[in-house]
């Protein structure tokens, strides 16, 4: 039996039967959206193999219902199989809103399902709300990150959005909550020969302190340049911190990897001290660091927008300052 149409859905991300934090964050937001009239109730959609144990956790974190498929063919995420199954579920249950994590898998899966359903998808939202017409307001950085834009999907249903991890708070566990588990099957996959075979998931462990746990974040932007980039690593080491970066520094291959990027499509950090070098201050980047306790920036352009969110700033060439700074720290440590 399909559930009552009009729910707010969240698509669960799990790995080895551990729920991703972002799934709980989405549940909290889904509850808010339903309370504002965006949907009749909150359902969590859980696809996997032997993951039923997670249904209870989803309910105590805010799901009214859990739509659950347990199938060996869904053991590991694959875009084609998950896309087919999820599209069928949406057609059957007709939710009003479907929320995904803007992780690698969530970004890919949400785009696939939206295309199959011929509905809209707002990717990498930084906030979600319900307007007075009961529509989902999907807030995304626009025009190179200079403004925040509201996206609507007024005609097609469901309204679909992906949200990056760390944007919303995790709801408290409420063990008095009860909910319904609706078991479904992946019969759409019967006879389907996938050209892909996911073999295993390998979690890449970044070297050093994780960015989101560091008390000091040293962030580098396009203004640092390839030759000066190693000084950032040294500075982070000297300050017992971690190195973060902007999108251009990642694209150039200066930064260690995607896990170092700060912003709407990267990580959200709230360190005691953020020190940015050669970062212009696009909304895309600021969204991921603005809640840092003390913000310091070094940029050679006095008009750089990053200074508007900085507690301290220096208008100076980062390529000259970085080696001098390291020398001074070295001298100080020797004393
Ligand atoms: C959908 C979407 C999502 C995005 N997500 C993200 C995201 O998550 N994170 C992110 O960072 N970006 C993201 N971006 C990109 C973002 O819009 C900006 O383009 C990017 O943040 C700019 O990076 P930057 O400040 O390093 O480079 P630029 O904007 O090119 O700025 C370089 C700065 O360095 C200064 N500079 C140059 N030389 C020196 C020097 N020698 N010394 C000191 N200062 C110097 C310049 O004055 C300038 O202010 C996204 C874009 C889109 C479209």
Short mmCIF file of C-alpha atoms and ligand atoms in Angstrom, two decimals:
data_model
loop_
_atom_site.label_atom_id
_atom_site.label_comp_id
_atom_site.label_asym_id
_atom_site.label_seq_id
_atom_site.Cartn_x
_atom_site.Cartn_y
_atom_site.Cartn_z
CA UNK A 1 0.00 0.00 0.00
CA UNK A 2 1.38 3.44 -0.85
CA UNK A 3 1.67 5.89 2.03
CA UNK A 4 -0.49 9.01 2.14
CA UNK A 5 0.82 11.31 -0.66
CA UNK A 6 2.39 14.68 0.16
CA UNK A 7 5.18 13.67 2.53
CA UNK A 8 8.56 15.31 3.00
CA UNK A 9 11.09 12.60 2.13
CA UNK A 10 14.70 12.37 3.05
CA UNK A 11 16.93 9.86 1.26
CA UNK A 12 19.05 8.05 3.82
CA UNK A 13 22.83 7.78 3.40
CA UNK A 14 24.53 5.00 5.29
CA UNK A 15 27.79 3.15 5.11
CA UNK A 16 28.25 -0.22 6.73
CA UNK A 17 24.96 0.30 8.62
CA UNK A 18 26.16 3.61 10.08
CA UNK A 19 23.91 6.58 9.36
CA UNK A 20 25.66 9.59 7.83
CA UNK A 21 25.38 12.70 10.04
CA UNK A 22 23.84 14.59 7.12
CA UNK A 23 20.88 12.18 7.11
CA UNK A 24 20.03 13.23 10.66
CA UNK A 25 20.52 16.90 9.76
CA UNK A 26 18.06 16.46 6.88
CA UNK A 27 15.54 14.80 9.20
CA UNK A 28 15.62 17.82 11.50
CA UNK A 29 15.04 20.17 8.55
CA UNK A 30 12.31 17.93 7.11
CA UNK A 31 10.40 18.16 10.40
CA UNK A 32 10.59 21.97 10.25
CA UNK A 33 9.37 21.98 6.63
CA UNK A 34 6.44 19.67 7.43
CA UNK A 35 5.50 21.85 10.43
CA UNK A 36 5.47 24.90 8.12
CA UNK A 37 2.98 23.19 5.80
CA UNK A 38 5.44 21.80 3.27
CA UNK A 39 4.22 18.23 3.68
CA UNK A 40 1.81 16.00 5.59
CA UNK A 41 4.51 14.04 7.45
CA UNK A 42 8.20 13.05 7.29
CA UNK A 43 9.36 9.80 5.72
CA UNK A 44 12.91 8.47 5.51
CA UNK A 45 13.74 6.25 2.52
CA UNK A 46 16.26 3.55 3.39
CA UNK A 47 17.75 1.45 0.59
CA UNK A 48 20.37 -1.23 1.29
CA UNK A 49 21.01 -4.78 2.40
CA UNK A 50 20.65 -5.77 6.07
CA UNK A 51 20.16 -2.15 7.11
CA UNK A 52 16.74 -2.53 8.74
CA UNK A 53 18.31 -1.97 12.14
CA UNK A 54 18.63 1.72 11.20
CA UNK A 55 14.85 2.26 10.94
CA UNK A 56 14.50 2.82 14.69
CA UNK A 57 17.27 5.44 14.71
CA UNK A 58 15.54 7.29 11.88
CA UNK A 59 12.27 7.36 13.83
CA UNK A 60 13.81 8.63 17.07
CA UNK A 61 15.51 11.37 15.05
CA UNK A 62 12.25 12.59 13.50
CA UNK A 63 10.90 10.23 10.81
CA UNK A 64 7.16 9.43 11.05
CA UNK A 65 7.60 6.62 8.54
CA UNK A 66 10.51 4.66 7.13
CA UNK A 67 10.13 3.29 3.61
CA UNK A 68 12.57 0.44 3.57
CA UNK A 69 13.99 -1.93 0.93
CA UNK A 70 16.31 -4.72 1.97
CA UNK A 71 17.88 -6.33 -1.11
CA UNK A 72 21.37 -7.72 -1.88
CA UNK A 73 21.28 -5.81 -5.18
CA UNK A 74 21.26 -2.60 -3.13
CA UNK A 75 24.19 -3.59 -0.91
CA UNK A 76 26.39 -0.83 -2.35
CA UNK A 77 25.32 2.42 -3.96
CA UNK A 78 25.17 2.30 -7.76
CA UNK A 79 23.66 5.14 -9.69
CA UNK A 80 21.68 2.97 -12.11
CA UNK A 81 20.10 0.55 -9.60
CA UNK A 82 19.41 3.15 -6.92
CA UNK A 83 18.07 5.54 -9.57
CA UNK A 84 15.60 2.97 -10.92
CA UNK A 85 14.38 1.91 -7.49
CA UNK A 86 13.99 5.41 -6.10
CA UNK A 87 12.16 6.67 -9.17
CA UNK A 88 9.63 3.84 -8.80
CA UNK A 89 9.16 4.63 -5.12
CA UNK A 90 8.50 8.31 -5.85
CA UNK A 91 5.95 7.42 -8.54
CA UNK A 92 4.17 5.09 -6.15
CA UNK A 93 4.12 7.18 -2.97
CA UNK A 94 4.02 10.68 -4.48
CA UNK A 95 5.93 12.73 -1.91
CA UNK A 96 5.72 16.52 -2.05
CA UNK A 97 9.39 17.16 -1.30
CA UNK A 98 12.47 14.91 -1.63
CA UNK A 99 15.72 15.90 0.11
CA UNK A 100 19.16 14.42 -0.61
CA UNK A 101 22.61 14.99 0.81
CA UNK A 102 24.84 16.90 -1.62
CA UNK A 103 27.54 14.25 -1.11
CA UNK A 104 29.09 12.59 -4.18
CA UNK A 105 26.45 9.85 -4.20
CA UNK A 106 23.56 12.14 -3.24
CA UNK A 107 24.45 14.74 -5.88
CA UNK A 108 24.60 12.09 -8.58
CA UNK A 109 21.49 10.20 -7.47
CA UNK A 110 19.34 13.32 -7.04
CA UNK A 111 20.17 14.52 -10.57
CA UNK A 112 19.41 11.08 -12.02
CA UNK A 113 16.06 10.75 -10.27
CA UNK A 114 15.02 14.35 -11.08
CA UNK A 115 15.79 13.73 -14.77
CA UNK A 116 13.82 10.47 -14.80
CA UNK A 117 10.83 12.15 -13.12
CA UNK A 118 11.17 15.30 -15.26
CA UNK A 119 10.98 17.53 -12.20
CA UNK A 120 13.26 20.28 -10.87
CA UNK A 121 16.25 19.91 -8.58
CA UNK A 122 18.10 22.66 -6.71
CA UNK A 123 21.61 21.43 -5.95
CA UNK A 124 23.86 22.44 -3.04
CA UNK A 125 21.19 24.39 -1.17
CA UNK A 126 22.38 26.37 1.84
CA UNK A 127 18.89 26.75 3.32
CA UNK A 128 15.32 25.54 2.78
CA UNK A 129 12.02 27.11 3.77
CA UNK A 130 8.30 27.11 2.94
CA UNK A 131 6.66 30.24 1.52
CA UNK A 132 3.08 31.41 2.05
CA UNK A 133 1.94 29.43 -1.01
CA UNK A 134 3.24 26.26 0.65
CA UNK A 135 6.10 25.92 -1.87
CA UNK A 136 9.62 24.83 -1.03
CA UNK A 137 12.03 27.78 -1.09
CA UNK A 138 15.43 26.41 -2.08
CA UNK A 139 18.21 28.86 -1.25
CA UNK A 140 21.38 28.59 -3.33
CA UNK A 141 24.38 30.88 -3.85
CA UNK A 142 24.04 32.46 -7.32
CA UNK A 143 25.99 34.68 -9.72
CA UNK A 144 29.41 33.41 -8.70
CA UNK A 145 28.35 33.35 -5.09
CA UNK A 146 27.74 37.10 -4.81
CA UNK A 147 24.05 36.72 -3.89
CA UNK A 148 21.75 34.08 -2.48
CA UNK A 149 18.93 33.10 -4.84
CA UNK A 150 15.57 31.49 -4.07
CA UNK A 151 14.61 28.64 -6.40
CA UNK A 152 11.04 27.32 -6.70
CA UNK A 153 9.53 24.38 -8.49
CA UNK A 154 5.94 25.63 -8.82
CA UNK A 155 4.47 23.10 -11.26
CA UNK A 156 6.20 19.72 -11.26
CA UNK A 157 6.25 17.39 -8.26
CA UNK A 158 8.09 16.38 -6.21
CA UNK A 159 10.18 19.42 -5.35
CA UNK A 160 13.74 18.11 -5.02
CA UNK A 161 16.81 19.58 -3.36
CA UNK A 162 20.27 18.50 -2.26
CA UNK A 163 21.89 20.02 0.80
CA UNK A 164 25.52 19.75 1.74
CA UNK A 165 26.54 18.23 5.07
CA UNK A 166 26.87 20.59 8.03
CA UNK A 167 24.22 23.15 6.98
CA UNK A 168 21.55 22.17 9.53
CA UNK A 169 21.65 21.07 13.14
CA UNK A 170 21.12 17.46 14.05
CA UNK A 171 17.85 16.93 16.01
CA UNK A 172 18.02 15.46 19.50
CA UNK A 173 17.24 11.77 19.88
CA UNK A 174 13.70 11.37 21.20
CA UNK A 175 13.24 7.78 22.31
CA UNK A 176 9.52 8.34 23.01
CA UNK A 177 8.84 8.77 19.28
CA UNK A 178 7.10 5.95 17.40
CA UNK A 179 6.74 5.45 13.67
CA UNK A 180 5.68 3.10 10.91
CA UNK A 181 8.01 0.97 8.78
CA UNK A 182 6.75 0.34 5.24
CA UNK A 183 8.55 -2.54 3.53
CA UNK A 184 8.97 -2.28 -0.23
CA UNK A 185 10.73 -4.43 -2.82
CA UNK A 186 13.20 -3.72 -5.63
CA UNK A 187 11.17 -5.71 -8.17
CA UNK A 188 11.99 -3.10 -10.84
CA UNK A 189 15.49 -4.65 -10.85
CA UNK A 190 14.20 -8.14 -11.71
CA UNK A 191 15.73 -9.04 -15.05
CA UNK A 192 17.80 -5.83 -15.12
CA UNK A 193 21.42 -6.45 -16.15
CA UNK A 194 23.52 -3.62 -14.77
CA UNK A 195 26.59 -2.71 -16.84
CA UNK A 196 28.24 -1.71 -13.53
CA UNK A 197 29.31 -3.67 -10.49
CA UNK A 198 30.23 -1.79 -7.31
CA UNK A 199 32.75 -4.01 -5.56
CA UNK A 200 33.55 -2.17 -2.33
CA UNK A 201 33.65 1.26 -0.77
CA UNK A 202 37.10 2.62 0.09
CA UNK A 203 37.11 5.55 2.49
CA UNK A 204 40.12 7.77 1.78
CA UNK A 205 41.67 8.92 5.04
CA UNK A 206 43.18 12.38 4.68
CA UNK A 207 46.61 12.90 6.24
CA UNK A 208 46.78 15.04 9.39
CA UNK A 209 44.07 16.66 11.46
CA UNK A 210 40.57 16.63 9.91
CA UNK A 211 39.63 20.15 8.83
CA UNK A 212 36.39 20.26 10.80
CA UNK A 213 38.18 19.28 14.05
CA UNK A 214 41.06 21.77 13.77
CA UNK A 215 41.10 24.74 16.18
CA UNK A 216 43.10 26.70 13.58
CA UNK A 217 42.34 26.57 9.87
CA UNK A 218 44.82 28.04 7.41
CA UNK A 219 42.93 28.53 4.14
CA UNK A 220 44.46 29.19 0.77
CA UNK A 221 42.87 30.70 -2.31
CA UNK A 222 43.84 31.41 -5.88
CA UNK A 223 46.05 34.29 -4.72
CA UNK A 224 48.51 31.93 -3.00
CA UNK A 225 49.80 30.29 -6.18
CA UNK A 226 51.40 26.90 -6.70
CA UNK A 227 54.93 27.79 -5.61
CA UNK A 228 53.84 29.35 -2.32
CA UNK A 229 51.31 26.62 -1.45
CA UNK A 230 53.78 24.43 0.52
CA UNK A 231 54.23 27.33 2.99
CA UNK A 232 50.53 26.95 3.91
CA UNK A 233 51.11 23.33 4.90
CA UNK A 234 54.10 24.38 6.98
CA UNK A 235 52.12 27.18 8.64
CA UNK A 236 49.25 24.82 9.49
CA UNK A 237 51.81 22.40 10.98
CA UNK A 238 53.46 25.16 13.04
CA UNK A 239 50.07 26.25 14.41
CA UNK A 240 48.84 22.65 14.96
CA UNK A 241 46.05 23.37 12.52
CA UNK A 242 44.74 22.10 9.18
CA UNK A 243 44.83 23.44 5.63
CA UNK A 244 41.62 24.40 3.85
CA UNK A 245 41.15 25.77 0.37
CA UNK A 246 38.83 27.43 -2.13
CA UNK A 247 37.49 25.81 -5.30
CA UNK A 248 40.14 27.28 -7.66
CA UNK A 249 42.99 26.08 -5.40
CA UNK A 250 41.47 22.60 -5.44
CA UNK A 251 40.92 22.62 -9.21
CA UNK A 252 44.56 23.61 -9.75
CA UNK A 253 45.63 20.59 -7.70
CA UNK A 254 47.45 22.67 -5.07
CA UNK A 255 45.28 21.45 -2.19
CA UNK A 256 45.48 17.83 -1.03
CA UNK A 257 41.97 16.85 -2.11
CA UNK A 258 38.24 17.55 -2.10
CA UNK A 259 38.10 17.02 1.68
CA UNK A 260 40.06 20.29 2.10
CA UNK A 261 37.56 22.53 0.30
CA UNK A 262 35.55 24.96 2.41
CA UNK A 263 32.20 26.30 1.24
CA UNK A 264 28.80 25.39 -0.12
CA UNK A 265 30.10 22.39 -2.05
CA UNK A 266 32.80 21.64 0.50
CA UNK A 267 33.04 21.58 4.27
CA UNK A 268 31.62 23.93 6.88
CA UNK A 269 34.22 24.85 9.48
CA UNK A 270 33.88 26.74 12.76
CA UNK A 271 37.46 26.87 14.13
CA UNK A 272 38.70 29.16 16.89
CA UNK A 273 40.82 30.91 14.23
CA UNK A 274 40.48 30.99 10.44
CA UNK A 275 43.41 32.57 8.57
CA UNK A 276 42.79 33.06 4.84
CA UNK A 277 45.48 33.87 2.28
CA UNK A 278 44.55 35.11 -1.20
CA UNK A 279 40.85 34.30 -0.76
CA UNK A 280 38.47 36.77 -2.45
CA UNK A 281 35.38 36.01 -0.33
CA UNK A 282 32.69 34.63 -2.63
CA UNK A 283 29.43 33.67 -0.91
CA UNK A 284 30.18 30.07 -1.89
CA UNK A 285 33.30 30.10 0.29
CA UNK A 286 32.00 32.39 3.06
CA UNK A 287 29.04 30.05 3.67
CA UNK A 288 31.54 27.47 4.90
CA UNK A 289 33.68 29.62 7.26
CA UNK A 290 31.66 32.65 8.42
CA UNK A 291 30.93 31.12 11.85
CA UNK A 292 34.63 30.82 12.72
CA UNK A 293 35.38 32.51 16.04
CA UNK A 294 38.14 34.83 14.83
CA UNK A 295 38.56 35.50 11.11
CA UNK A 296 41.84 36.88 9.76
CA UNK A 297 42.49 37.50 6.06
CA UNK A 298 45.46 38.46 3.94
CA UNK A 299 44.71 39.84 0.49
CA UNK A 300 46.51 42.35 -1.68
CA UNK A 301 43.19 43.92 -2.78
CA UNK A 302 41.81 46.27 -0.09
CA UNK A 303 38.34 45.95 -1.70
CA UNK A 304 38.26 42.13 -1.49
CA UNK A 305 34.81 41.09 -0.16
CA UNK A 306 36.43 38.70 2.34
CA UNK A 307 37.39 41.72 4.47
CA UNK A 308 33.66 42.33 5.10
CA UNK A 309 33.48 39.15 7.19
CA UNK A 310 36.96 39.49 8.75
CA UNK A 311 37.82 40.49 12.31
CA UNK A 312 41.38 41.34 11.23
CA UNK A 313 42.84 41.90 7.78
CA UNK A 314 46.16 42.74 6.15
CA UNK A 315 46.47 44.22 2.66
CA UNK A 316 49.71 42.59 1.63
CA UNK A 317 51.16 40.08 -0.86
CA UNK A 318 50.56 36.60 0.62
CA UNK A 319 53.51 35.19 -1.34
CA UNK A 320 55.84 37.56 0.50
CA UNK A 321 54.13 37.32 3.88
CA UNK A 322 53.96 33.52 4.22
CA UNK A 323 57.73 32.82 4.29
CA UNK A 324 58.29 35.79 6.63
CA UNK A 325 55.55 34.54 8.96
CA UNK A 326 57.09 31.08 9.11
CA UNK A 327 60.51 32.58 9.84
CA UNK A 328 59.06 34.63 12.71
CA UNK A 329 57.23 31.61 14.18
CA UNK A 330 60.46 29.59 13.93
CA UNK A 331 62.42 32.32 15.76
CA UNK A 332 59.74 32.56 18.44
CA UNK A 333 59.76 28.77 19.00
CA UNK A 334 63.55 28.75 19.37
CA UNK A 335 63.41 31.26 22.24
C1 LIG B 1 27.78 26.03 -7.67
C2 LIG B 1 29.09 26.56 -7.18
C3 LIG B 1 29.58 26.09 -5.99
C4 LIG B 1 30.81 26.56 -5.49
N1 LIG B 1 31.26 26.09 -4.32
C5 LIG B 1 32.40 26.60 -3.80
C6 LIG B 1 32.87 26.17 -2.51
O1 LIG B 1 32.29 25.31 -1.85
N2 LIG B 1 34.01 26.72 -2.04
C7 LIG B 1 34.71 27.69 -2.72
O2 LIG B 1 35.73 28.16 -2.22
N3 LIG B 1 34.29 28.08 -3.94
C8 LIG B 1 33.16 27.57 -4.49
N4 LIG B 1 32.75 27.99 -5.71
C9 LIG B 1 33.61 28.95 -6.43
C10 LIG B 1 33.39 30.38 -5.91
O3 LIG B 1 32.26 30.97 -6.54
C11 LIG B 1 34.59 31.29 -6.16
O4 LIG B 1 34.90 31.26 -7.53
C12 LIG B 1 35.83 30.85 -5.35
O5 LIG B 1 35.52 30.72 -3.99
C13 LIG B 1 36.93 31.90 -5.51
O6 LIG B 1 38.10 31.36 -4.98
P1 LIG B 1 39.35 32.27 -4.63
O7 LIG B 1 38.94 33.28 -3.62
O8 LIG B 1 40.49 31.37 -4.31
O9 LIG B 1 39.73 32.94 -6.04
P2 LIG B 1 39.48 34.37 -6.63
O10 LIG B 1 38.06 34.77 -6.54
O11 LIG B 1 40.13 34.38 -7.97
O12 LIG B 1 40.28 35.34 -5.66
C14 LIG B 1 41.65 35.36 -5.50
C15 LIG B 1 41.97 36.46 -4.49
O13 LIG B 1 43.36 36.45 -4.23
C16 LIG B 1 43.81 37.77 -4.17
N5 LIG B 1 45.23 37.73 -4.51
C17 LIG B 1 45.81 37.49 -5.73
N6 LIG B 1 47.15 37.45 -5.61
C18 LIG B 1 47.42 37.65 -4.30
C19 LIG B 1 48.63 37.71 -3.54
N7 LIG B 1 49.83 37.53 -4.12
N8 LIG B 1 48.53 37.96 -2.22
C20 LIG B 1 47.33 38.15 -1.61
N9 LIG B 1 46.18 38.11 -2.28
C21 LIG B 1 46.21 37.85 -3.60
C22 LIG B 1 42.97 38.54 -5.15
O14 LIG B 1 42.92 39.91 -4.80
C23 LIG B 1 41.60 37.86 -4.97
O15 LIG B 1 40.82 38.51 -3.98
C24 LIG B 1 31.56 27.53 -6.23
C25 LIG B 1 31.04 28.00 -7.43
C26 LIG B 1 29.83 27.52 -7.91
C27 LIG B 1 29.31 28.05 -9.22
#
